[in-house]
CSV table of C-alpha atoms in Angstrom, one decimal:
chain,number,residue,atom,x,y,z
A,1,UNK,CA,-40.4,22.7,-0.2
A,2,UNK,CA,-39.8,21.3,3.2
A,3,UNK,CA,-43.3,19.4,2.9
A,4,UNK,CA,-41.3,17.6,-0.8
A,5,UNK,CA,-38.2,16.9,1.0
A,6,UNK,CA,-40.5,15.3,3.6
A,7,UNK,CA,-42.4,12.8,1.7
A,8,UNK,CA,-38.9,12.4,-0.1
A,9,UNK,CA,-37.5,11.0,2.9
A,10,UNK,CA,-40.8,9.0,4.2
A,11,UNK,CA,-40.7,7.5,0.4
A,12,UNK,CA,-36.9,6.2,1.2
A,13,UNK,CA,-37.8,5.1,4.7
A,14,UNK,CA,-40.9,3.2,4.0
A,15,UNK,CA,-38.6,1.8,0.8
A,16,UNK,CA,-35.7,0.3,3.2
A,17,UNK,CA,-38.6,-1.1,5.5
A,18,UNK,CA,-40.1,-2.8,2.8
A,19,UNK,CA,-37.1,-4.8,2.5
A,20,UNK,CA,-35.7,-5.0,6.1
A,21,UNK,CA,-36.5,-8.8,5.6
A,22,UNK,CA,-36.6,-11.3,2.9
A,23,UNK,CA,-39.6,-12.9,2.3
A,24,UNK,CA,-39.7,-17.3,1.8
A,25,UNK,CA,-39.1,-17.9,-1.6
A,26,UNK,CA,-41.9,-18.9,-3.8
A,27,UNK,CA,-41.8,-22.6,-5.4
A,28,UNK,CA,-43.4,-23.5,-8.7
A,29,UNK,CA,-43.9,-27.4,-10.3
A,30,UNK,CA,-43.0,-27.1,-13.7
A,31,UNK,CA,-42.1,-30.0,-16.5
A,32,UNK,CA,-39.0,-31.6,-15.6
A,33,UNK,CA,-38.0,-29.1,-13.0
A,34,UNK,CA,-38.7,-27.1,-10.2
A,35,UNK,CA,-38.3,-23.3,-10.0
A,36,UNK,CA,-37.2,-21.6,-6.8
A,37,UNK,CA,-37.8,-17.7,-6.9
A,38,UNK,CA,-36.3,-15.5,-4.1
A,39,UNK,CA,-37.4,-11.5,-4.3
A,40,UNK,CA,-34.7,-9.5,-3.5
A,41,UNK,CA,-33.8,-5.8,-3.4
A,42,UNK,CA,-31.9,-3.8,-5.9
A,43,UNK,CA,-28.2,-4.1,-5.7
A,44,UNK,CA,-28.0,-7.1,-3.6
A,45,UNK,CA,-24.9,-9.4,-4.1
A,46,UNK,CA,-25.4,-13.3,-3.1
A,47,UNK,CA,-22.9,-16.7,-3.4
A,48,UNK,CA,-23.9,-20.0,-4.7
A,49,UNK,CA,-21.9,-23.3,-3.4
A,50,UNK,CA,-22.9,-26.7,-5.2
A,51,UNK,CA,-22.9,-29.1,-2.3
A,52,UNK,CA,-24.1,-32.3,-4.3
A,53,UNK,CA,-27.2,-32.9,-2.2
A,54,UNK,CA,-27.7,-29.1,-1.6
A,55,UNK,CA,-27.9,-25.6,-3.0
A,56,UNK,CA,-26.8,-23.0,-0.5
A,57,UNK,CA,-27.5,-19.3,-1.3
A,58,UNK,CA,-25.7,-16.9,0.7
A,59,UNK,CA,-26.7,-13.4,0.8
A,60,UNK,CA,-24.8,-10.5,2.4
A,61,UNK,CA,-26.1,-8.1,4.6
A,62,UNK,CA,-29.7,-9.4,4.2
A,63,UNK,CA,-32.2,-10.4,7.4
A,64,UNK,CA,-35.1,-13.1,7.3
A,65,UNK,CA,-37.1,-14.8,9.6
A,66,UNK,CA,-35.7,-18.3,10.4
A,67,UNK,CA,-37.7,-21.0,8.3
A,68,UNK,CA,-37.4,-24.7,7.6
A,69,UNK,CA,-40.2,-26.2,5.1
A,70,UNK,CA,-40.5,-29.6,3.5
A,71,UNK,CA,-41.4,-29.8,0.1
A,72,UNK,CA,-42.7,-32.8,-1.9
A,73,UNK,CA,-40.9,-32.4,-4.8
A,74,UNK,CA,-38.9,-34.8,-7.2
A,75,UNK,CA,-36.0,-31.8,-7.9
A,76,UNK,CA,-36.8,-30.5,-4.8
A,77,UNK,CA,-37.8,-32.0,-0.9
A,78,UNK,CA,-37.1,-29.0,1.1
A,79,UNK,CA,-35.2,-25.5,2.2
A,80,UNK,CA,-33.9,-24.0,5.2
A,81,UNK,CA,-33.8,-20.2,5.4
A,82,UNK,CA,-31.8,-19.0,8.2
A,83,UNK,CA,-29.9,-16.1,9.6
A,84,UNK,CA,-25.7,-16.3,10.2
A,85,UNK,CA,-24.7,-13.2,10.9
A,86,UNK,CA,-25.1,-10.4,8.8
A,87,UNK,CA,-26.2,-12.9,6.4
A,88,UNK,CA,-29.1,-14.6,5.0
A,89,UNK,CA,-28.5,-18.0,3.6
A,90,UNK,CA,-30.9,-20.1,2.1
A,91,UNK,CA,-30.2,-24.2,1.5
A,92,UNK,CA,-32.2,-26.0,-0.9
A,93,UNK,CA,-32.5,-30.0,-0.9
A,94,UNK,CA,-31.8,-31.5,-3.8
A,95,UNK,CA,-32.2,-35.3,-4.1
A,96,UNK,CA,-30.9,-35.0,-8.2
A,97,UNK,CA,-28.1,-33.8,-7.0
A,98,UNK,CA,-26.3,-30.5,-8.3
A,99,UNK,CA,-22.8,-29.7,-9.3
A,100,UNK,CA,-20.8,-26.7,-10.4
A,101,UNK,CA,-22.2,-27.2,-13.7
A,102,UNK,CA,-25.6,-29.2,-13.7
A,103,UNK,CA,-28.3,-30.0,-11.4
A,104,UNK,CA,-29.7,-26.0,-11.7
A,105,UNK,CA,-30.0,-22.9,-13.9
A,106,UNK,CA,-29.7,-19.5,-12.4
A,107,UNK,CA,-31.9,-16.4,-13.9
A,108,UNK,CA,-31.5,-12.6,-12.6
A,109,UNK,CA,-34.5,-11.3,-13.8
A,110,UNK,CA,-36.6,-7.6,-12.9
A,111,UNK,CA,-39.1,-7.4,-10.2
A,112,UNK,CA,-42.5,-8.2,-11.4
A,113,UNK,CA,-43.7,-4.6,-9.7
A,114,UNK,CA,-40.9,-2.5,-8.0
A,115,UNK,CA,-37.6,-1.5,-8.4
A,116,UNK,CA,-36.5,-5.0,-6.6
A,117,UNK,CA,-35.3,-8.0,-8.7
A,118,UNK,CA,-36.2,-12.0,-8.6
A,119,UNK,CA,-33.3,-14.7,-8.3
A,120,UNK,CA,-34.6,-17.7,-10.2
A,121,UNK,CA,-33.3,-21.1,-9.7
A,122,UNK,CA,-34.5,-24.1,-11.2
A,123,UNK,CA,-33.5,-27.3,-10.3
A,124,UNK,CA,-33.5,-30.6,-12.0
A,125,UNK,CA,-30.7,-33.5,-12.3
A,126,UNK,CA,-31.4,-33.4,-16.7
A,127,UNK,CA,-29.7,-29.9,-16.5
A,128,UNK,CA,-26.2,-30.4,-17.2
A,129,UNK,CA,-22.6,-29.3,-19.2
A,130,UNK,CA,-23.8,-29.0,-22.5
A,131,UNK,CA,-20.5,-27.5,-23.3
A,132,UNK,CA,-18.4,-29.2,-26.3
A,133,UNK,CA,-15.8,-31.2,-24.1
A,134,UNK,CA,-11.9,-30.3,-25.3
A,135,UNK,CA,-8.2,-31.0,-24.4
A,136,UNK,CA,-9.0,-34.6,-24.3
A,137,UNK,CA,-6.2,-36.9,-22.9
A,138,UNK,CA,-4.3,-38.8,-24.9
A,139,UNK,CA,-4.5,-42.3,-24.8
A,140,UNK,CA,-1.6,-44.7,-25.9
A,141,UNK,CA,-1.8,-48.5,-25.6
A,142,UNK,CA,1.0,-51.0,-26.3
A,143,UNK,CA,0.0,-54.1,-28.7
A,144,UNK,CA,2.1,-56.7,-27.7
A,145,UNK,CA,2.6,-59.6,-29.7
A,146,UNK,CA,0.5,-57.9,-32.5
A,147,UNK,CA,-2.5,-58.8,-30.4
A,148,UNK,CA,-4.9,-56.2,-29.1
A,149,UNK,CA,-8.1,-55.1,-26.8
A,150,UNK,CA,-11.6,-56.3,-28.8
A,151,UNK,CA,-14.9,-54.4,-27.5
A,152,UNK,CA,-18.4,-55.1,-29.3
A,153,UNK,CA,-20.4,-52.0,-29.2
A,154,UNK,CA,-24.3,-53.3,-29.6
A,155,UNK,CA,-26.4,-50.1,-30.2
A,156,UNK,CA,-29.9,-50.8,-28.9
A,157,UNK,CA,-32.7,-51.4,-31.2
A,158,UNK,CA,-32.6,-51.2,-35.1
A,159,UNK,CA,-34.8,-51.3,-37.9
A,160,UNK,CA,-38.5,-52.3,-37.3
A,161,UNK,CA,-37.7,-51.9,-33.6
A,162,UNK,CA,-37.5,-47.9,-32.7
A,163,UNK,CA,-36.8,-48.6,-29.3
A,164,UNK,CA,-38.4,-46.2,-26.4
A,165,UNK,CA,-40.5,-43.5,-28.1
A,166,UNK,CA,-40.0,-40.0,-26.4
A,167,UNK,CA,-38.8,-36.5,-27.5
A,168,UNK,CA,-36.1,-38.7,-29.3
A,169,UNK,CA,-36.4,-42.1,-30.6
A,170,UNK,CA,-34.0,-44.6,-29.0
A,171,UNK,CA,-32.8,-46.3,-31.7
A,172,UNK,CA,-31.5,-43.0,-33.4
A,173,UNK,CA,-29.8,-42.7,-30.1
A,174,UNK,CA,-27.9,-45.3,-29.5
A,175,UNK,CA,-26.5,-45.7,-32.6
A,176,UNK,CA,-25.1,-42.3,-32.7
A,177,UNK,CA,-23.5,-42.8,-29.1
A,178,UNK,CA,-21.9,-46.4,-30.0
A,179,UNK,CA,-20.7,-44.9,-33.6
A,180,UNK,CA,-18.8,-42.0,-31.8
A,181,UNK,CA,-17.6,-44.2,-29.0
A,182,UNK,CA,-16.4,-46.3,-31.4
A,183,UNK,CA,-14.0,-44.0,-32.8
A,184,UNK,CA,-12.7,-42.9,-29.5
A,185,UNK,CA,-11.9,-47.0,-28.9
A,186,UNK,CA,-10.5,-47.2,-32.6
A,187,UNK,CA,-8.3,-44.1,-32.0
A,188,UNK,CA,-6.8,-45.4,-29.2
A,189,UNK,CA,-5.9,-48.8,-30.8
A,190,UNK,CA,-8.3,-50.9,-29.7
A,191,UNK,CA,-10.3,-52.9,-32.4
A,192,UNK,CA,-14.3,-52.1,-32.2
A,193,UNK,CA,-17.1,-54.1,-33.7
A,194,UNK,CA,-20.6,-52.5,-34.1
A,195,UNK,CA,-23.6,-55.2,-34.2
A,196,UNK,CA,-25.1,-52.4,-36.5
A,197,UNK,CA,-23.4,-49.5,-38.0
A,198,UNK,CA,-27.1,-48.2,-39.5
A,199,UNK,CA,-31.2,-48.4,-38.9
A,200,UNK,CA,-31.0,-51.9,-39.6
A,201,UNK,CA,-31.3,-55.2,-37.2
A,202,UNK,CA,-30.6,-59.2,-37.3
A,203,UNK,CA,-34.0,-59.9,-37.5
A,204,UNK,CA,-37.5,-58.4,-36.9
A,205,UNK,CA,-38.0,-61.2,-34.3
A,206,UNK,CA,-36.2,-60.3,-31.3
A,207,UNK,CA,-34.8,-63.7,-29.8
A,208,UNK,CA,-33.1,-64.0,-33.4
A,209,UNK,CA,-31.9,-60.5,-33.0
A,210,UNK,CA,-30.6,-60.7,-29.7
A,211,UNK,CA,-28.9,-64.2,-30.6
A,212,UNK,CA,-27.1,-62.9,-33.5
A,213,UNK,CA,-26.0,-59.5,-31.9
A,214,UNK,CA,-24.1,-62.0,-28.9
A,215,UNK,CA,-23.0,-64.4,-31.6
A,216,UNK,CA,-20.6,-61.7,-32.7
A,217,UNK,CA,-19.0,-61.1,-28.9
A,218,UNK,CA,-16.9,-64.9,-29.4
A,219,UNK,CA,-13.5,-64.2,-28.9
A,220,UNK,CA,-13.5,-60.6,-28.0
A,221,UNK,CA,-12.6,-58.9,-24.4
A,222,UNK,CA,-16.0,-56.7,-23.6
A,223,UNK,CA,-19.6,-56.2,-24.5
A,224,UNK,CA,-21.3,-53.2,-23.8
A,225,UNK,CA,-25.1,-52.5,-24.9
A,226,UNK,CA,-26.1,-48.6,-25.1
A,227,UNK,CA,-29.3,-48.1,-24.5
A,228,UNK,CA,-32.0,-45.2,-23.9
A,229,UNK,CA,-34.6,-45.2,-21.1
A,230,UNK,CA,-38.2,-44.6,-20.9
A,231,UNK,CA,-40.4,-44.0,-17.8
A,232,UNK,CA,-44.4,-44.6,-17.4
A,233,UNK,CA,-46.5,-41.6,-17.7
A,234,UNK,CA,-46.9,-41.1,-14.0
A,235,UNK,CA,-43.1,-40.6,-14.3
A,236,UNK,CA,-42.3,-39.0,-17.4
A,237,UNK,CA,-41.6,-35.6,-15.6
A,238,UNK,CA,-39.7,-37.0,-13.1
A,239,UNK,CA,-37.0,-39.6,-14.2
A,240,UNK,CA,-34.0,-38.7,-15.5
A,241,UNK,CA,-29.9,-39.8,-15.6
A,242,UNK,CA,-28.1,-42.5,-16.5
A,243,UNK,CA,-28.1,-46.3,-15.4
A,244,UNK,CA,-25.5,-49.0,-15.8
A,245,UNK,CA,-26.7,-52.7,-15.3
A,246,UNK,CA,-24.6,-56.0,-15.3
A,247,UNK,CA,-25.6,-59.6,-14.8
A,248,UNK,CA,-25.2,-61.2,-11.4
A,249,UNK,CA,-26.3,-62.0,-7.8
A,250,UNK,CA,-29.0,-59.2,-6.5
A,251,UNK,CA,-27.6,-56.4,-5.2
A,252,UNK,CA,-28.0,-52.9,-3.9
A,253,UNK,CA,-27.4,-50.5,-6.4
A,254,UNK,CA,-24.0,-48.9,-5.8
A,255,UNK,CA,-23.5,-45.3,-6.6
A,256,UNK,CA,-20.1,-44.6,-8.2
A,257,UNK,CA,-18.5,-40.9,-7.6
A,258,UNK,CA,-18.3,-39.3,-11.3
A,259,UNK,CA,-14.7,-39.5,-12.1
A,260,UNK,CA,-12.8,-36.5,-13.2
A,261,UNK,CA,-11.6,-36.3,-16.9
A,262,UNK,CA,-8.0,-34.7,-16.3
A,263,UNK,CA,-6.7,-36.8,-13.6
A,264,UNK,CA,-2.8,-36.2,-14.3
A,265,UNK,CA,-3.4,-38.1,-16.9
A,266,UNK,CA,-1.2,-37.8,-20.1
A,267,UNK,CA,-1.3,-40.8,-21.5
A,268,UNK,CA,-2.3,-44.3,-20.5
A,269,UNK,CA,0.4,-47.2,-21.5
A,270,UNK,CA,-0.8,-50.8,-20.7
A,271,UNK,CA,2.3,-52.8,-19.3
A,272,UNK,CA,3.6,-55.4,-21.6
A,273,UNK,CA,6.5,-57.1,-22.9
A,274,UNK,CA,9.1,-55.0,-24.8
A,275,UNK,CA,8.3,-54.7,-27.9
A,276,UNK,CA,9.4,-52.2,-30.7
A,277,UNK,CA,8.8,-48.1,-30.7
A,278,UNK,CA,6.5,-48.7,-33.5
A,279,UNK,CA,4.2,-51.0,-31.7
A,280,UNK,CA,2.9,-48.1,-29.6
A,281,UNK,CA,0.0,-45.7,-30.6
A,282,UNK,CA,-0.8,-42.4,-29.1
A,283,UNK,CA,-3.9,-40.7,-30.7
A,284,UNK,CA,-5.5,-37.8,-29.6
A,285,UNK,CA,-9.3,-39.0,-29.3
A,286,UNK,CA,-11.3,-36.4,-30.8
A,287,UNK,CA,-14.2,-36.2,-33.2
A,288,UNK,CA,-15.6,-33.6,-35.3
A,289,UNK,CA,-18.8,-31.7,-34.1
A,290,UNK,CA,-21.5,-33.9,-36.6
A,291,UNK,CA,-25.0,-32.5,-35.8
A,292,UNK,CA,-27.1,-35.4,-36.9
A,293,UNK,CA,-30.5,-34.4,-34.7
A,294,UNK,CA,-32.4,-31.1,-34.4
A,295,UNK,CA,-31.5,-28.5,-31.6
A,296,UNK,CA,-33.8,-25.7,-30.3
A,297,UNK,CA,-33.3,-23.1,-27.2
A,298,UNK,CA,-35.6,-21.1,-25.2
A,299,UNK,CA,-35.1,-18.2,-22.9
A,300,UNK,CA,-36.3,-18.3,-19.0
A,301,UNK,CA,-38.7,-16.3,-17.9
A,302,UNK,CA,-40.5,-16.6,-14.1
A,303,UNK,CA,-43.9,-18.0,-15.5
A,304,UNK,CA,-42.2,-19.8,-18.7
A,305,UNK,CA,-39.9,-22.9,-19.2
A,306,UNK,CA,-36.4,-22.6,-18.4
A,307,UNK,CA,-33.2,-21.7,-20.0
A,308,UNK,CA,-33.8,-25.4,-22.1
A,309,UNK,CA,-35.3,-26.2,-25.7
A,310,UNK,CA,-39.0,-26.1,-25.8
A,311,UNK,CA,-41.5,-28.6,-26.3
A,312,UNK,CA,-40.3,-30.4,-29.3
A,313,UNK,CA,-42.5,-31.5,-32.8
A,314,UNK,CA,-43.3,-35.1,-31.3
A,315,UNK,CA,-45.2,-35.6,-27.8
A,316,UNK,CA,-43.7,-37.3,-24.9
A,317,UNK,CA,-44.8,-40.9,-25.4
A,318,UNK,CA,-45.3,-43.8,-22.7
A,319,UNK,CA,-42.8,-46.7,-22.3
A,320,UNK,CA,-43.2,-49.5,-25.2
A,321,UNK,CA,-46.3,-51.8,-24.8
A,322,UNK,CA,-43.1,-54.2,-24.5
A,323,UNK,CA,-42.3,-52.2,-21.2
A,324,UNK,CA,-42.2,-53.7,-17.5
A,325,UNK,CA,-40.8,-52.6,-14.1
A,326,UNK,CA,-39.2,-54.4,-11.5
A,327,UNK,CA,-38.3,-53.3,-8.0
A,328,UNK,CA,-34.7,-53.4,-6.6
A,329,UNK,CA,-36.6,-53.2,-3.0
A,330,UNK,CA,-34.2,-50.7,-1.7
A,331,UNK,CA,-35.0,-47.8,-4.3
A,332,UNK,CA,-36.7,-46.6,-6.6
A,333,UNK,CA,-39.2,-49.1,-9.6
A,334,UNK,CA,-37.1,-49.3,-12.8
A,335,UNK,CA,-38.2,-49.6,-16.1
A,336,UNK,CA,-36.6,-52.1,-18.5
A,337,UNK,CA,-37.9,-53.6,-21.4
A,338,UNK,CA,-39.2,-57.1,-21.2
A,339,UNK,CA,-37.7,-58.6,-24.3
A,340,UNK,CA,-34.5,-58.3,-23.0
A,341,UNK,CA,-35.2,-59.5,-19.0
A,342,UNK,CA,-38.2,-58.9,-17.2
A,343,UNK,CA,-40.1,-61.6,-19.3
A,344,UNK,CA,-37.4,-64.2,-19.9
A,345,UNK,CA,-36.4,-65.1,-23.4
A,346,UNK,CA,-35.0,-68.7,-23.8
A,347,UNK,CA,-31.7,-68.8,-24.5
A,348,UNK,CA,-30.3,-69.2,-28.0
A,349,UNK,CA,-29.8,-73.2,-29.1
A,350,UNK,CA,-25.6,-72.6,-29.5
A,351,UNK,CA,-24.0,-70.0,-26.9
A,352,UNK,CA,-20.7,-68.1,-28.2
A,353,UNK,CA,-18.1,-69.5,-26.0
A,354,UNK,CA,-16.6,-68.5,-23.3
A,355,UNK,CA,-13.1,-66.8,-23.2
A,356,UNK,CA,-10.8,-69.7,-22.2
A,357,UNK,CA,-9.0,-67.9,-19.1
A,358,UNK,CA,-12.5,-66.5,-17.5
A,359,UNK,CA,-14.7,-68.3,-15.6
A,360,UNK,CA,-18.8,-68.1,-15.3
A,361,UNK,CA,-17.9,-66.2,-11.8
A,362,UNK,CA,-15.3,-63.8,-13.4
A,363,UNK,CA,-17.4,-63.3,-15.5
A,364,UNK,CA,-19.9,-61.7,-13.0
A,365,UNK,CA,-17.0,-59.8,-11.5
A,366,UNK,CA,-15.4,-58.4,-14.3
A,367,UNK,CA,-19.0,-57.2,-15.4
A,368,UNK,CA,-19.5,-55.5,-12.1
A,369,UNK,CA,-15.8,-53.8,-12.4
A,370,UNK,CA,-16.6,-52.6,-15.8
A,371,UNK,CA,-19.8,-51.3,-14.9
A,372,UNK,CA,-18.7,-49.2,-12.3
A,373,UNK,CA,-15.8,-47.9,-14.3
A,374,UNK,CA,-18.0,-46.7,-16.7
A,375,UNK,CA,-20.8,-45.4,-15.0
A,376,UNK,CA,-17.8,-43.2,-12.9
A,377,UNK,CA,-16.6,-41.8,-16.4
A,378,UNK,CA,-19.9,-41.4,-17.9
A,379,UNK,CA,-21.1,-39.0,-14.3
A,380,UNK,CA,-17.8,-37.3,-15.1
A,381,UNK,CA,-18.2,-36.0,-18.7
A,382,UNK,CA,-22.3,-35.9,-18.7
A,383,UNK,CA,-22.4,-33.9,-15.5
A,384,UNK,CA,-25.9,-36.3,-15.3
A,385,UNK,CA,-27.7,-37.8,-12.0
A,386,UNK,CA,-26.3,-41.1,-11.5
A,387,UNK,CA,-29.5,-43.6,-11.3
A,388,UNK,CA,-26.9,-46.5,-10.0
A,389,UNK,CA,-25.0,-49.7,-11.1
A,390,UNK,CA,-27.6,-52.3,-10.6
A,391,UNK,CA,-27.9,-55.7,-11.5
A,392,UNK,CA,-30.3,-57.4,-13.8
A,393,UNK,CA,-31.2,-60.0,-16.2
A,394,UNK,CA,-31.0,-58.5,-19.3
A,395,UNK,CA,-30.5,-60.9,-22.3
A,396,UNK,CA,-27.3,-59.2,-23.2
A,397,UNK,CA,-25.3,-59.4,-20.2
A,398,UNK,CA,-26.8,-62.5,-18.7
A,399,UNK,CA,-26.0,-64.8,-22.1
A,400,UNK,CA,-23.1,-62.7,-23.3
A,401,UNK,CA,-19.5,-65.1,-23.1
A,402,UNK,CA,-17.5,-61.9,-21.9
A,403,UNK,CA,-17.7,-59.5,-19.9
A,404,UNK,CA,-20.6,-57.3,-20.2
A,405,UNK,CA,-22.8,-54.3,-19.3
A,406,UNK,CA,-25.7,-52.5,-20.8
A,407,UNK,CA,-25.8,-48.8,-20.9
A,408,UNK,CA,-28.8,-46.7,-20.3
A,409,UNK,CA,-27.5,-43.4,-21.5
A,410,UNK,CA,-31.2,-41.7,-20.2
A,411,UNK,CA,-34.4,-41.1,-20.5
A,412,UNK,CA,-36.3,-39.8,-23.7
A,413,UNK,CA,-39.1,-38.9,-22.1
A,414,UNK,CA,-38.3,-36.5,-19.5
A,415,UNK,CA,-38.9,-33.0,-21.1
A,416,UNK,CA,-35.5,-31.7,-20.4
A,417,UNK,CA,-33.1,-34.9,-20.7
A,418,UNK,CA,-35.4,-35.7,-24.0
A,419,UNK,CA,-33.7,-33.1,-25.6
A,420,UNK,CA,-30.5,-33.4,-24.1
A,421,UNK,CA,-30.6,-36.6,-26.1
A,422,UNK,CA,-31.2,-34.6,-29.3
A,423,UNK,CA,-28.1,-32.6,-28.7
A,424,UNK,CA,-24.9,-33.3,-30.9
A,425,UNK,CA,-22.2,-31.9,-27.9
A,426,UNK,CA,-24.3,-34.0,-25.4
A,427,UNK,CA,-24.3,-36.8,-27.3
A,428,UNK,CA,-20.2,-36.6,-27.6
A,429,UNK,CA,-20.1,-36.5,-24.0
A,430,UNK,CA,-21.6,-39.5,-23.2
A,431,UNK,CA,-19.7,-41.5,-25.8
A,432,UNK,CA,-16.4,-40.1,-24.3
A,433,UNK,CA,-17.3,-41.6,-21.0
A,434,UNK,CA,-18.5,-44.6,-21.9
A,435,UNK,CA,-15.0,-45.0,-24.1
A,436,UNK,CA,-13.4,-44.0,-21.5
A,437,UNK,CA,-14.7,-46.0,-18.9
A,438,UNK,CA,-13.7,-49.4,-21.3
A,439,UNK,CA,-10.4,-47.9,-21.5
A,440,UNK,CA,-9.7,-47.3,-17.9
A,441,UNK,CA,-11.2,-50.8,-17.6
A,442,UNK,CA,-8.8,-52.2,-19.9
A,443,UNK,CA,-5.7,-50.2,-18.4
A,444,UNK,CA,-6.3,-50.6,-15.1
A,445,UNK,CA,-9.0,-54.1,-14.4
A,446,UNK,CA,-8.7,-56.3,-17.2
A,447,UNK,CA,-7.0,-59.4,-16.2
A,448,UNK,CA,-3.5,-60.1,-17.7
A,449,UNK,CA,-3.2,-61.9,-21.0
């Protein structure tokens, strides 16, 4: 009996010694994300703090050998394992950013052997909040003298031109986002013109097609072109996130902060001369959930994919043959379609007339302001990674007669973001972000008429 007790006690002591110190995390590189695995003793507690460029994990009552390690991965550039009093602290450096509901996924799994557990953290800028938006603010616009704002939404590509090909086709995504965004704007009292409302184009000739789209901007207030991006094969599992472009002098990319969606906003009323109450439109901007694209899901494990959609039936494809690469000189290269900027297209023979109250220089300044506002609200609504507000000579921005921007809502070639772009709830978030940015811009920044 005494021998049995000695064995039992020694087993407990050995188990405690085995967990006397936590080991450094294991790092795994997977398509579109990085996996960090920390082996923990049973029953340990932890707290997570998303800090933007870092994710901090605190483990009370645990001890570690301090270490700082550099990692050369798109989603993880390094980590620090520290002892702070009685707590072990692991800080992960996350260049693609983490937020309260984005940038990482957490799983707690049983140990591969023994009675411990594994804290599994998957890191990717493509991990976003996919919960449907609810309780959206009410927008009210006062219509003065029977006039109202007019906006052109341009879903890129269509018909014989599919755009970028990957986990989803660009022309499908752009049309879906544009139609949903149009509904939000119309509900707020904005007149919306879509350059296409179905899978068609004005012409198979790109120059003719783009000129016809721009012609619709004459007499309008803003022009917003909606696209999706593609990365070259070597970067397909790395590049993700949203970009907004405008035409203007060369400048460094600008990275606006995400705008909160509920900043004490109950309504937005544009200052205008006195008018009768019947001229005020107040509508809650909401849309029915209409799933246009197939969706799938999977469960996480240490050796398989994270809790995101599995590989789709069609494989990720490289950027289309008309894609080229430009570099802004300060950041990573940006892939853009040659037919809309990299290989210049001659302007149409007849350009739409500029608004009489807006000069060419004002158009550049106003376009920049619109780009910043839309990017801010896109980041707030989608929780996606922001790749910056950038300058480029896209055809539709360079020759538009009104302030104009081109929005790249994500990368169809990224294994995770490509699947996000198939998710109706995520498309709704993108559509709302675009519409909200446009509405806030019209309310606060558009020149008084």
